PDB file of C-alpha atoms in Angstrom:
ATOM      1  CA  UNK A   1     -31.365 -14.131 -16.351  1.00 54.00           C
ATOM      2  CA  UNK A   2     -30.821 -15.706 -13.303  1.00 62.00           C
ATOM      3  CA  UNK A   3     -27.204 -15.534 -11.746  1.00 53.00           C
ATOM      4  CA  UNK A   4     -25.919 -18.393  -9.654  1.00 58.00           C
ATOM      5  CA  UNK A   5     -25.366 -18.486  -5.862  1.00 55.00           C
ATOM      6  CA  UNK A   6     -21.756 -18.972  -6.239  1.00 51.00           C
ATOM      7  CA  UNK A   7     -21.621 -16.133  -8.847  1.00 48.00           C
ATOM      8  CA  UNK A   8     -23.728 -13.772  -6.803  1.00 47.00           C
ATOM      9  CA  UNK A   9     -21.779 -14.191  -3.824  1.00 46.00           C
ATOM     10  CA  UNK A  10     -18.132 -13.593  -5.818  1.00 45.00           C
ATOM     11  CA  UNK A  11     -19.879 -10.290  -7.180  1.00 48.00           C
ATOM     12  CA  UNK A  12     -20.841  -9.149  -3.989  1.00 50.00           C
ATOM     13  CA  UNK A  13     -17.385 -10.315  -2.504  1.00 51.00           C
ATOM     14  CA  UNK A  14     -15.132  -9.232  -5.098  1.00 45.00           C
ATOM     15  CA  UNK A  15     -15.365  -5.410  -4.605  1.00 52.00           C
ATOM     16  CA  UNK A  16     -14.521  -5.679  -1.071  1.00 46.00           C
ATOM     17  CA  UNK A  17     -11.115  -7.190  -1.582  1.00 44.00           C
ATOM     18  CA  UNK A  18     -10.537  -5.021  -3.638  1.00 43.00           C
ATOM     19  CA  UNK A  19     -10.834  -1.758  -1.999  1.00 42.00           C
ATOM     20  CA  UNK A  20      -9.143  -3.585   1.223  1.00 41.00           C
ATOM     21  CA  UNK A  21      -6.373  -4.443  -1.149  1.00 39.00           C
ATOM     22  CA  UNK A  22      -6.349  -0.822  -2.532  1.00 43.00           C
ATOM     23  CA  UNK A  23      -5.920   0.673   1.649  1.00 46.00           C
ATOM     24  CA  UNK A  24      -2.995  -1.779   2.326  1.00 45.00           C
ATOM     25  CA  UNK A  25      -0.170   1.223   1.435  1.00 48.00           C
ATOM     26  CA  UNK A  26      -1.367   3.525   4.595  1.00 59.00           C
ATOM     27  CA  UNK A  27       1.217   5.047   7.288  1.00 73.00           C
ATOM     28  CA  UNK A  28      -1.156   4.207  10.017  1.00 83.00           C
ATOM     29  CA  UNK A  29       0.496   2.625  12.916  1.00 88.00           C
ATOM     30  CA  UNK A  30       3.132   4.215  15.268  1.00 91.00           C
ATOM     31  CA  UNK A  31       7.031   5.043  15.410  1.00 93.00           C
ATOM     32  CA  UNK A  32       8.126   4.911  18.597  1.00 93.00           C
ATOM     33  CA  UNK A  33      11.711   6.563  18.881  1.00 94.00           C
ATOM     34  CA  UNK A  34      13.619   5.856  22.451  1.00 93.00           C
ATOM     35  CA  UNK A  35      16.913   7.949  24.045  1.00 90.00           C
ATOM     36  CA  UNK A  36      18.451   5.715  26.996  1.00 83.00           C
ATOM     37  CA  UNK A  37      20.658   8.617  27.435  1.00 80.00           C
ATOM     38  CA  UNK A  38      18.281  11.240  28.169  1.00 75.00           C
ATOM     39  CA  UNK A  39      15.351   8.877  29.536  1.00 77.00           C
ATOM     40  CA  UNK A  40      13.108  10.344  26.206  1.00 79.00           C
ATOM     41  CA  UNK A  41      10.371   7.287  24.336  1.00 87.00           C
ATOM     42  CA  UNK A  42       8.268   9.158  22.282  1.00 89.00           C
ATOM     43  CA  UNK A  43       5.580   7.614  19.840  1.00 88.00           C
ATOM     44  CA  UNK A  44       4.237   9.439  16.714  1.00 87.00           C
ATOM     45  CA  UNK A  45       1.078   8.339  15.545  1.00 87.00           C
ATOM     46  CA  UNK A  46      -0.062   7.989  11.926  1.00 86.00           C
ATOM     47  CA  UNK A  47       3.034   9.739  10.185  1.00 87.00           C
ATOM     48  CA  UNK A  48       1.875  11.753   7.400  1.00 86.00           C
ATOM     49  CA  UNK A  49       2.694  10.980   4.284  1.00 83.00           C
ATOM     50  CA  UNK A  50       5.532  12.989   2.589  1.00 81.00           C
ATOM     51  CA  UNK A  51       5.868  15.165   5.518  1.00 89.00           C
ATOM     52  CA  UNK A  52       8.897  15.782   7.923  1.00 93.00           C
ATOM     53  CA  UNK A  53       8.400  13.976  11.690  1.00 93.00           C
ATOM     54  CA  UNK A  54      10.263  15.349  14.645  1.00 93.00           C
ATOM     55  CA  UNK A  55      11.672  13.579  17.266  1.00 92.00           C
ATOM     56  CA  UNK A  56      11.913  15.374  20.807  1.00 87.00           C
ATOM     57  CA  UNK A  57      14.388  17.860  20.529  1.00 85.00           C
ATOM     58  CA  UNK A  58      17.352  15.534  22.306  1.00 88.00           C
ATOM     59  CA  UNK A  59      16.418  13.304  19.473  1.00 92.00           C
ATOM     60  CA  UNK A  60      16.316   9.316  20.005  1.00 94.00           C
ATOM     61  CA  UNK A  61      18.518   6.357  19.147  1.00 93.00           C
ATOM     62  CA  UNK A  62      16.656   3.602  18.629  1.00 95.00           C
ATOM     63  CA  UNK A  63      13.433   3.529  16.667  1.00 95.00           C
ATOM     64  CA  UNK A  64      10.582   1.044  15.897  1.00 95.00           C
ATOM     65  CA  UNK A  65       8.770   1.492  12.816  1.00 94.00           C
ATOM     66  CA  UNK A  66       4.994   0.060  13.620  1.00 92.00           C
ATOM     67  CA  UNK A  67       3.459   1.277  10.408  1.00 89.00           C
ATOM     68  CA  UNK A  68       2.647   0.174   6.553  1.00 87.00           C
ATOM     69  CA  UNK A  69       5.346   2.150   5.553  1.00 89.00           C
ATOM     70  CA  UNK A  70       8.858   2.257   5.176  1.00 92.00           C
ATOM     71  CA  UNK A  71      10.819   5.404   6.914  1.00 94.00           C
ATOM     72  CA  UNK A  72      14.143   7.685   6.740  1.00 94.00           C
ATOM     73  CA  UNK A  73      15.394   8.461   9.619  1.00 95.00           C
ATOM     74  CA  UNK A  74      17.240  12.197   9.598  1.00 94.00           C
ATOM     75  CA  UNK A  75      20.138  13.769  12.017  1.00 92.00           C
ATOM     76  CA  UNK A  76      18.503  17.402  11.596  1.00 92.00           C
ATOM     77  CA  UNK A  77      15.036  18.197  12.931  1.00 93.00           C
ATOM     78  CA  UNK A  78      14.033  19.417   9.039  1.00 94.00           C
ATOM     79  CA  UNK A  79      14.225  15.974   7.554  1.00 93.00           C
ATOM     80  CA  UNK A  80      18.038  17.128   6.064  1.00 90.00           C
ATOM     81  CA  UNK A  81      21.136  15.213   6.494  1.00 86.00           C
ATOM     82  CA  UNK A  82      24.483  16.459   7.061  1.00 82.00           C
ATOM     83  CA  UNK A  83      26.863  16.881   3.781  1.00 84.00           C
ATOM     84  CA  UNK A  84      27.914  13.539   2.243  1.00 83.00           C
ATOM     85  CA  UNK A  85      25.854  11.563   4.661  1.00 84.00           C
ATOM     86  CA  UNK A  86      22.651   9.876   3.706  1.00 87.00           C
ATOM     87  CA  UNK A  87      19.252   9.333   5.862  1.00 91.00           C
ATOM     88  CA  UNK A  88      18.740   5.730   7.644  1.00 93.00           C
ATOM     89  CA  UNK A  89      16.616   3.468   5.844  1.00 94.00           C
ATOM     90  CA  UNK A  90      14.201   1.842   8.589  1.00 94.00           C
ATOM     91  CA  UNK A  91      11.508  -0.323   6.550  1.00 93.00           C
ATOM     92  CA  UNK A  92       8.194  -1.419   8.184  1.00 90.00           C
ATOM     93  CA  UNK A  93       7.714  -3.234  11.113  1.00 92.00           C
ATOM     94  CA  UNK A  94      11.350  -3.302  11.592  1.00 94.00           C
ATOM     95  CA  UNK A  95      13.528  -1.481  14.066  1.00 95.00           C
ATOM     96  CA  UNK A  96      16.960  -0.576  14.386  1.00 95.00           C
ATOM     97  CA  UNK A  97      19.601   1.009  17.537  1.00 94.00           C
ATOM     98  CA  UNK A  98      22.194   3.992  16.191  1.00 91.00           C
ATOM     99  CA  UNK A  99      25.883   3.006  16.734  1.00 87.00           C
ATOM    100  CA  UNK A 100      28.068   4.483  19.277  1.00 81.00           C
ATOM    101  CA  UNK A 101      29.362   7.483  17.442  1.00 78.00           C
ATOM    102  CA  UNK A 102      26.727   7.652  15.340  1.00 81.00           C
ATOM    103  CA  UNK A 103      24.822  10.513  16.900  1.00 81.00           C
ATOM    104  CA  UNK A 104      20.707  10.347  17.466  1.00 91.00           C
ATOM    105  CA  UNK A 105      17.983  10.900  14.979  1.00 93.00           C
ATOM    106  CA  UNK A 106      15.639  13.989  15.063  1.00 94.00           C
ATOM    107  CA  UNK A 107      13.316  13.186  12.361  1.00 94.00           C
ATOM    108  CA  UNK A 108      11.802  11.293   9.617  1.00 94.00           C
ATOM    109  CA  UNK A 109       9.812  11.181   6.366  1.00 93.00           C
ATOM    110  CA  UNK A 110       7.599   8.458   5.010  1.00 91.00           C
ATOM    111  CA  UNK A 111       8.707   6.118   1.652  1.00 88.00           C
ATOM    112  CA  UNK A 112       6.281   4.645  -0.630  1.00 73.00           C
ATOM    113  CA  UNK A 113       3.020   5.513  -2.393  1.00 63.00           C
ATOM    114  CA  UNK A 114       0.448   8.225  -0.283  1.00 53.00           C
ATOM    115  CA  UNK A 115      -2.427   6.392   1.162  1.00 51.00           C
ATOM    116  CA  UNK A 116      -5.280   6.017  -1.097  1.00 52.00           C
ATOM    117  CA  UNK A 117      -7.118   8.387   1.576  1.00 50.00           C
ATOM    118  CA  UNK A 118      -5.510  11.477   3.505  1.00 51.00           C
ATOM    119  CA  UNK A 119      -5.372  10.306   7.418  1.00 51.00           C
ATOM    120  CA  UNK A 120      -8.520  11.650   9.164  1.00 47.00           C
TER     121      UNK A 120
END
């Protein structure tokens, strides 16, 4: 049975999209955290999943998430907040400045599904 150009093609085509569409959740990308203050930019590279980030030891106040998934920025440098106090929600490609008062961040943890493949 012969199949049809048009058919061919979408069978050749179809699992393609499909495993791009399946690699769309990954952390790749970079979060870049800045401290005015202490002259600190620092950027992290392909956060991975469900693992605790730290920022330079200072820790930064303003951060620019650059990756396919959404972050929580912490106060502590183990991914812990302080009691009755929640992280910062940063979602992707978005970035946000901390508040006077409001004390730097020191580290963050990935939200969302893991990547379909560990990072390298």
């Amino acid at each position: 049975m012969r199949l049809s150009r048009p058919l061919a093609a979408l069978c050749a085509i179809a699992p393609l999209l499909l495993t791009t569409t399946a690699c769309s959740d990954s952390s790749a990308g970079l979060v870049t955290g800045i401290n005015d203050d202490a002259a600190v930019s620092q950027s992290i590279a392909d956060p991975v999943q469900g693992k605790c980030s730290r920022f330079a030891s200072r820790g930064v106040t303003s951060v620019i998430n650059n990756t396919g998934v959404d972050i929580v920025l912490h106060r502590s440098r183990d991914c812990s907040d302080p009691a009755h106090q929640h992280g910062t929600y940063l979602g992707t490609m978005l970035s946000i400045v901390a508040t006077s008062g409001q004390g730097p961040w020191r580290s963050f943890t990935t939200v969302g599904w893991p990547p379909p493949v560990p990072p390298n």
